[in-house]
């Protein structure tokens, strides 16, 4: 309304429906997460019920959070994890720039810790081939390693973690934490509400993570607990999601696009993706009523449990 697309007294769905009918559009391709795809499905349903028309909606699941039910893997998530690892490979060099350095690598992921976990995995896989100079140099395998991975799906006792990481700081002179931006948000919101502060939200009603800034919140608390002399909070989100798709994602996009074209020709609406509720997780037009955001990462996956054990969590 503020931009003039919808006038006072009009409904967005009706305005969009009238435009599509006027332009003779019968297929909509949407690219985005659960909000984008489900809103497009609502528009298609509205046109059918109110105007007797049919618009086929072909959704393409693009979100680096990889948090859409019931889709195995969304576009861009693997690329973002790969790029996030590259980002931290450079940032971690700051661990030797100051005594007792605390680095918080904040990774995108409102409801799911997938991207944080996958980024940590790719970063540590890359470290296996790294070579370090012998004793006497400040940069070591331990100083460049990840010392904590905090995600929404794993409960966090900041005081106990502080005790554990204090020992890491004393031994290595630095602490490196991978933090999912959605980790601990409930605690932050509860504290803001208790203080009578307004909780900022976006157009979809989600808490605005950029404004409540989880990385800064946790860095202040942890810095005190581990005795950090300097703290650095770095966000890889925009760097990671702006990258060109890697080989894995290009193949996934190609496979889903091929199925999407067939679905559009057949007049079948749905969100293209690997349906984890079907045997063999086939790529198909998943019914929009089954599409939902907020799918959590599974912290019981063997590779993730092994990663946590390796870093002492």
Short mmCIF file of C-alpha atoms in Angstrom, two decimals:
data_model
loop_
_atom_site.label_atom_id
_atom_site.label_comp_id
_atom_site.label_asym_id
_atom_site.label_seq_id
_atom_site.Cartn_x
_atom_site.Cartn_y
_atom_site.Cartn_z
CA UNK A 1 0.00 0.00 0.00
CA UNK A 2 2.83 2.38 0.86
CA UNK A 3 4.30 1.84 -2.59
CA UNK A 4 1.00 2.28 -4.39
CA UNK A 5 0.56 -1.28 -5.61
CA UNK A 6 -2.61 -1.73 -3.52
CA UNK A 7 -5.02 1.12 -2.87
CA UNK A 8 -7.07 1.76 0.26
CA UNK A 9 -9.95 -0.72 0.48
CA UNK A 10 -8.40 -3.19 -1.99
CA UNK A 11 -7.07 -6.64 -1.08
CA UNK A 12 -3.64 -7.74 -2.36
CA UNK A 13 -4.98 -11.09 -3.57
CA UNK A 14 -7.74 -9.46 -5.63
CA UNK A 15 -5.36 -6.91 -7.16
CA UNK A 16 -2.88 -9.65 -8.11
CA UNK A 17 -5.67 -11.88 -9.45
CA UNK A 18 -7.06 -9.13 -11.67
CA UNK A 19 -3.61 -8.41 -13.08
CA UNK A 20 -2.94 -12.07 -13.89
CA UNK A 21 -6.36 -12.47 -15.53
CA UNK A 22 -5.85 -9.28 -17.55
CA UNK A 23 -2.43 -10.45 -18.76
CA UNK A 24 -3.65 -13.96 -19.58
CA UNK A 25 -1.17 -15.64 -17.27
CA UNK A 26 -1.86 -19.31 -16.59
CA UNK A 27 1.45 -20.47 -15.10
CA UNK A 28 3.39 -18.81 -12.27
CA UNK A 29 6.92 -19.89 -11.46
CA UNK A 30 7.94 -18.90 -7.93
CA UNK A 31 11.47 -19.03 -6.60
CA UNK A 32 11.91 -18.73 -2.84
CA UNK A 33 11.23 -20.26 0.54
CA UNK A 34 8.03 -21.44 2.19
CA UNK A 35 6.48 -17.94 2.47
CA UNK A 36 6.94 -17.23 -1.24
CA UNK A 37 5.60 -20.58 -2.40
CA UNK A 38 2.63 -20.83 -0.05
CA UNK A 39 1.52 -17.26 -0.86
CA UNK A 40 1.59 -18.08 -4.57
CA UNK A 41 -0.49 -21.18 -3.88
CA UNK A 42 -3.01 -19.04 -2.00
CA UNK A 43 -3.25 -16.74 -5.02
CA UNK A 44 -3.90 -19.70 -7.33
CA UNK A 45 -6.61 -20.99 -4.99
CA UNK A 46 -8.18 -17.53 -4.77
CA UNK A 47 -8.40 -17.16 -8.56
CA UNK A 48 -10.06 -20.56 -8.88
CA UNK A 49 -12.60 -19.91 -6.11
CA UNK A 50 -13.41 -16.26 -6.85
CA UNK A 51 -13.00 -16.04 -10.60
CA UNK A 52 -13.30 -19.62 -11.86
CA UNK A 53 -9.88 -19.41 -13.47
CA UNK A 54 -6.92 -21.72 -13.24
CA UNK A 55 -3.35 -20.64 -12.68
CA UNK A 56 -0.77 -23.39 -12.27
CA UNK A 57 1.88 -22.55 -9.69
CA UNK A 58 5.28 -24.19 -10.05
CA UNK A 59 7.38 -23.51 -6.99
CA UNK A 60 11.14 -23.77 -6.82
CA UNK A 61 12.49 -24.07 -3.25
CA UNK A 62 15.35 -21.59 -2.93
CA UNK A 63 16.47 -20.90 0.63
CA UNK A 64 19.93 -21.38 2.11
CA UNK A 65 18.32 -22.27 5.46
CA UNK A 66 17.21 -25.68 4.10
CA UNK A 67 14.23 -25.58 6.45
CA UNK A 68 11.21 -26.43 4.27
CA UNK A 69 8.96 -29.42 4.97
CA UNK A 70 8.95 -31.99 3.35
CA UNK A 71 11.89 -31.14 1.07
CA UNK A 72 15.21 -32.93 1.54
CA UNK A 73 17.42 -30.17 0.13
CA UNK A 74 16.59 -26.61 -0.95
CA UNK A 75 18.46 -24.68 -3.63
CA UNK A 76 21.53 -22.79 -2.50
CA UNK A 77 22.01 -24.39 0.91
CA UNK A 78 25.01 -26.50 -0.09
CA UNK A 79 26.61 -23.59 -1.94
CA UNK A 80 26.10 -21.30 1.06
CA UNK A 81 27.75 -23.83 3.39
CA UNK A 82 30.72 -24.07 1.03
CA UNK A 83 31.03 -20.28 0.78
CA UNK A 84 30.59 -19.82 4.54
CA UNK A 85 33.56 -22.12 5.07
CA UNK A 86 35.66 -20.01 2.68
CA UNK A 87 34.55 -16.86 4.52
CA UNK A 88 35.64 -18.23 7.90
CA UNK A 89 38.92 -19.54 6.51
CA UNK A 90 39.90 -15.90 5.99
CA UNK A 91 38.26 -14.44 9.09
CA UNK A 92 39.89 -16.94 11.46
CA UNK A 93 43.30 -15.46 10.65
CA UNK A 94 42.30 -12.70 13.07
CA UNK A 95 42.53 -15.24 15.92
CA UNK A 96 46.23 -14.45 16.23
CA UNK A 97 45.87 -10.68 15.82
CA UNK A 98 45.21 -10.07 19.50
CA UNK A 99 45.78 -11.95 22.76
CA UNK A 100 42.67 -13.79 24.01
CA UNK A 101 40.61 -13.25 20.89
CA UNK A 102 36.97 -14.34 20.69
CA UNK A 103 35.55 -14.79 17.18
CA UNK A 104 31.83 -15.35 16.65
CA UNK A 105 30.95 -16.53 13.15
CA UNK A 106 27.22 -15.83 12.82
CA UNK A 107 25.57 -17.96 10.16
CA UNK A 108 22.08 -17.52 8.69
CA UNK A 109 19.34 -19.87 9.88
CA UNK A 110 16.22 -18.61 11.66
CA UNK A 111 14.66 -21.93 12.66
CA UNK A 112 17.20 -24.44 11.43
CA UNK A 113 20.81 -25.03 12.37
CA UNK A 114 21.45 -26.84 9.08
CA UNK A 115 23.54 -24.11 7.48
CA UNK A 116 25.65 -23.56 10.60
CA UNK A 117 26.29 -27.28 10.98
CA UNK A 118 26.98 -27.85 7.27
CA UNK A 119 29.32 -24.83 7.13
CA UNK A 120 31.24 -26.12 10.15
CA UNK A 121 31.50 -29.54 8.50
CA UNK A 122 32.85 -28.14 5.23
CA UNK A 123 35.29 -25.86 7.05
CA UNK A 124 36.70 -28.71 9.15
CA UNK A 125 36.89 -30.97 6.09
CA UNK A 126 39.00 -28.29 4.42
CA UNK A 127 41.29 -28.06 7.46
CA UNK A 128 42.32 -31.69 7.01
CA UNK A 129 44.57 -30.74 4.10
CA UNK A 130 45.94 -27.58 5.76
CA UNK A 131 49.60 -27.44 6.80
CA UNK A 132 50.85 -25.48 9.80
CA UNK A 133 54.30 -24.33 10.87
CA UNK A 134 55.80 -25.99 13.92
CA UNK A 135 55.85 -24.88 17.60
CA UNK A 136 56.59 -21.25 18.35
CA UNK A 137 54.18 -19.80 15.79
CA UNK A 138 50.85 -18.35 16.89
CA UNK A 139 48.77 -20.00 14.16
CA UNK A 140 48.12 -23.66 14.86
CA UNK A 141 45.55 -26.26 13.90
CA UNK A 142 43.89 -25.76 17.29
CA UNK A 143 43.77 -21.97 17.03
CA UNK A 144 42.11 -22.18 13.60
CA UNK A 145 39.69 -24.93 14.57
CA UNK A 146 36.06 -24.45 15.61
CA UNK A 147 35.59 -24.66 19.37
CA UNK A 148 31.78 -24.47 19.58
CA UNK A 149 28.78 -24.86 17.28
CA UNK A 150 25.56 -23.35 18.64
CA UNK A 151 22.32 -24.11 16.82
CA UNK A 152 18.62 -23.75 17.76
CA UNK A 153 18.10 -27.53 17.98
CA UNK A 154 20.66 -28.06 20.76
CA UNK A 155 20.02 -26.49 24.16
CA UNK A 156 22.67 -24.05 25.28
CA UNK A 157 23.85 -23.50 28.84
CA UNK A 158 25.95 -20.39 28.32
CA UNK A 159 27.52 -20.58 31.78
CA UNK A 160 28.68 -24.19 31.37
CA UNK A 161 29.87 -23.50 27.84
CA UNK A 162 31.72 -20.51 29.22
CA UNK A 163 33.61 -22.73 31.66
CA UNK A 164 34.57 -25.18 28.93
CA UNK A 165 35.61 -22.48 26.50
CA UNK A 166 37.58 -20.63 29.20
CA UNK A 167 39.97 -23.59 29.21
CA UNK A 168 40.18 -23.43 25.40
CA UNK A 169 41.02 -19.73 25.63
CA UNK A 170 43.68 -20.33 28.26
CA UNK A 171 45.31 -23.06 26.17
CA UNK A 172 45.07 -21.54 22.69
CA UNK A 173 44.71 -17.80 23.21
CA UNK A 174 41.50 -17.71 21.19
CA UNK A 175 37.98 -19.13 20.95
CA UNK A 176 36.11 -19.61 17.65
CA UNK A 177 32.33 -20.08 17.76
CA UNK A 178 29.92 -20.91 14.95
CA UNK A 179 26.55 -19.41 15.90
CA UNK A 180 23.27 -19.95 14.09
CA UNK A 181 21.42 -16.63 14.05
CA UNK A 182 18.32 -18.40 15.39
CA UNK A 183 20.09 -19.92 18.40
CA UNK A 184 18.86 -18.50 21.69
CA UNK A 185 16.38 -16.10 20.05
CA UNK A 186 13.65 -17.10 22.51
CA UNK A 187 15.91 -16.09 25.40
CA UNK A 188 16.70 -12.74 23.78
CA UNK A 189 13.02 -12.02 23.03
CA UNK A 190 12.00 -12.98 26.57
CA UNK A 191 14.60 -10.61 27.99
CA UNK A 192 13.47 -7.76 25.70
CA UNK A 193 9.82 -8.26 26.63
CA UNK A 194 10.68 -8.43 30.33
CA UNK A 195 12.43 -5.07 29.94
CA UNK A 196 9.37 -3.61 28.21
CA UNK A 197 11.15 -3.33 24.86
CA UNK A 198 9.33 -3.75 21.55
CA UNK A 199 10.42 -6.86 19.62
CA UNK A 200 11.06 -5.89 15.96
CA UNK A 201 9.37 -8.14 13.37
CA UNK A 202 9.37 -8.40 9.59
CA UNK A 203 6.45 -8.40 7.12
CA UNK A 204 5.79 -12.09 7.77
CA UNK A 205 5.69 -11.63 11.56
CA UNK A 206 9.10 -13.20 12.13
CA UNK A 207 11.43 -11.68 14.71
CA UNK A 208 13.84 -9.39 12.84
CA UNK A 209 17.15 -11.10 13.58
CA UNK A 210 19.17 -8.30 12.01
CA UNK A 211 17.76 -5.88 14.58
CA UNK A 212 18.01 -7.99 17.72
CA UNK A 213 21.51 -9.11 16.65
CA UNK A 214 22.09 -12.52 18.34
CA UNK A 215 25.81 -12.44 17.55
CA UNK A 216 26.40 -9.26 19.53
CA UNK A 217 24.15 -10.47 22.36
CA UNK A 218 26.04 -13.73 22.84
CA UNK A 219 29.47 -12.24 22.22
CA UNK A 220 29.06 -9.87 25.15
CA UNK A 221 28.03 -12.66 27.51
CA UNK A 222 30.67 -15.12 26.34
CA UNK A 223 33.50 -12.56 26.28
CA UNK A 224 33.04 -12.04 29.98
CA UNK A 225 32.90 -15.77 30.74
CA UNK A 226 36.05 -16.67 28.79
CA UNK A 227 38.02 -13.55 29.65
CA UNK A 228 38.33 -12.31 26.07
CA UNK A 229 40.39 -9.16 25.51
CA UNK A 230 38.95 -8.57 22.06
CA UNK A 231 35.78 -9.80 20.36
CA UNK A 232 35.02 -10.05 16.67
CA UNK A 233 31.53 -10.85 15.33
CA UNK A 234 31.42 -11.65 11.62
CA UNK A 235 28.32 -12.56 9.57
CA UNK A 236 28.79 -14.68 6.46
CA UNK A 237 25.14 -14.63 5.35
CA UNK A 238 25.17 -12.18 2.45
CA UNK A 239 28.59 -13.33 1.29
CA UNK A 240 27.41 -16.95 1.23
CA UNK A 241 24.00 -16.52 -0.35
CA UNK A 242 25.22 -14.18 -3.10
CA UNK A 243 27.60 -16.77 -4.54
CA UNK A 244 27.05 -18.57 -7.83
CA UNK A 245 25.66 -22.08 -7.38
CA UNK A 246 28.16 -24.89 -6.95
CA UNK A 247 28.07 -28.15 -8.93
CA UNK A 248 25.75 -29.87 -6.46
CA UNK A 249 23.16 -27.08 -6.52
CA UNK A 250 23.30 -26.64 -10.29
CA UNK A 251 22.40 -30.29 -10.76
CA UNK A 252 19.61 -30.07 -8.18
CA UNK A 253 18.18 -26.97 -9.89
CA UNK A 254 18.37 -28.67 -13.30
CA UNK A 255 16.57 -31.78 -12.06
CA UNK A 256 13.83 -29.78 -10.34
CA UNK A 257 13.38 -27.42 -13.30
CA UNK A 258 12.92 -30.36 -15.66
CA UNK A 259 10.21 -31.79 -13.41
CA UNK A 260 8.69 -28.31 -13.06
CA UNK A 261 8.25 -27.91 -16.81
CA UNK A 262 6.56 -31.32 -17.04
CA UNK A 263 4.30 -30.39 -14.13
CA UNK A 264 3.30 -27.06 -15.70
CA UNK A 265 2.43 -28.75 -19.01
CA UNK A 266 0.35 -31.33 -17.14
CA UNK A 267 -1.46 -28.54 -15.26
CA UNK A 268 -0.29 -29.72 -11.84
CA UNK A 269 0.64 -27.17 -9.19
CA UNK A 270 3.23 -27.90 -6.55
CA UNK A 271 6.66 -27.10 -5.16
CA UNK A 272 9.42 -29.05 -6.90
CA UNK A 273 11.77 -30.90 -4.64
CA UNK A 274 12.87 -34.21 -3.20
CA UNK A 275 9.84 -35.41 -1.24
CA UNK A 276 11.22 -36.92 1.96
CA UNK A 277 7.84 -38.48 2.80
CA UNK A 278 7.88 -40.64 -0.33
CA UNK A 279 9.92 -43.81 -0.82
CA UNK A 280 13.21 -42.97 -2.53
CA UNK A 281 12.67 -39.20 -2.01
CA UNK A 282 11.68 -38.56 -5.68
CA UNK A 283 11.68 -35.07 -7.18
CA UNK A 284 8.02 -34.24 -7.75
CA UNK A 285 5.39 -31.50 -7.51
CA UNK A 286 4.85 -31.53 -3.76
CA UNK A 287 1.35 -30.42 -2.80
CA UNK A 288 1.41 -26.87 -1.47
CA UNK A 289 -0.67 -27.74 1.59
CA UNK A 290 2.26 -29.90 2.69
CA UNK A 291 4.81 -27.12 2.24
CA UNK A 292 5.75 -25.51 5.51
CA UNK A 293 8.73 -23.62 6.86
CA UNK A 294 10.56 -24.02 10.13
CA UNK A 295 11.85 -27.56 9.56
CA UNK A 296 14.59 -28.14 12.14
CA UNK A 297 17.97 -29.65 11.47
CA UNK A 298 18.45 -33.16 12.85
CA UNK A 299 21.27 -32.94 15.43
CA UNK A 300 21.29 -36.73 15.77
CA UNK A 301 22.90 -37.20 12.35
CA UNK A 302 26.09 -39.27 12.84
CA UNK A 303 28.37 -36.76 11.11
CA UNK A 304 27.16 -33.91 13.31
CA UNK A 305 27.46 -35.89 16.54
CA UNK A 306 31.00 -36.83 15.49
CA UNK A 307 31.82 -33.18 14.77
CA UNK A 308 30.62 -32.09 18.22
CA UNK A 309 32.57 -34.89 19.89
CA UNK A 310 35.72 -33.87 18.00
CA UNK A 311 35.54 -30.29 19.25
CA UNK A 312 34.72 -31.30 22.82
CA UNK A 313 31.04 -30.41 23.01
#
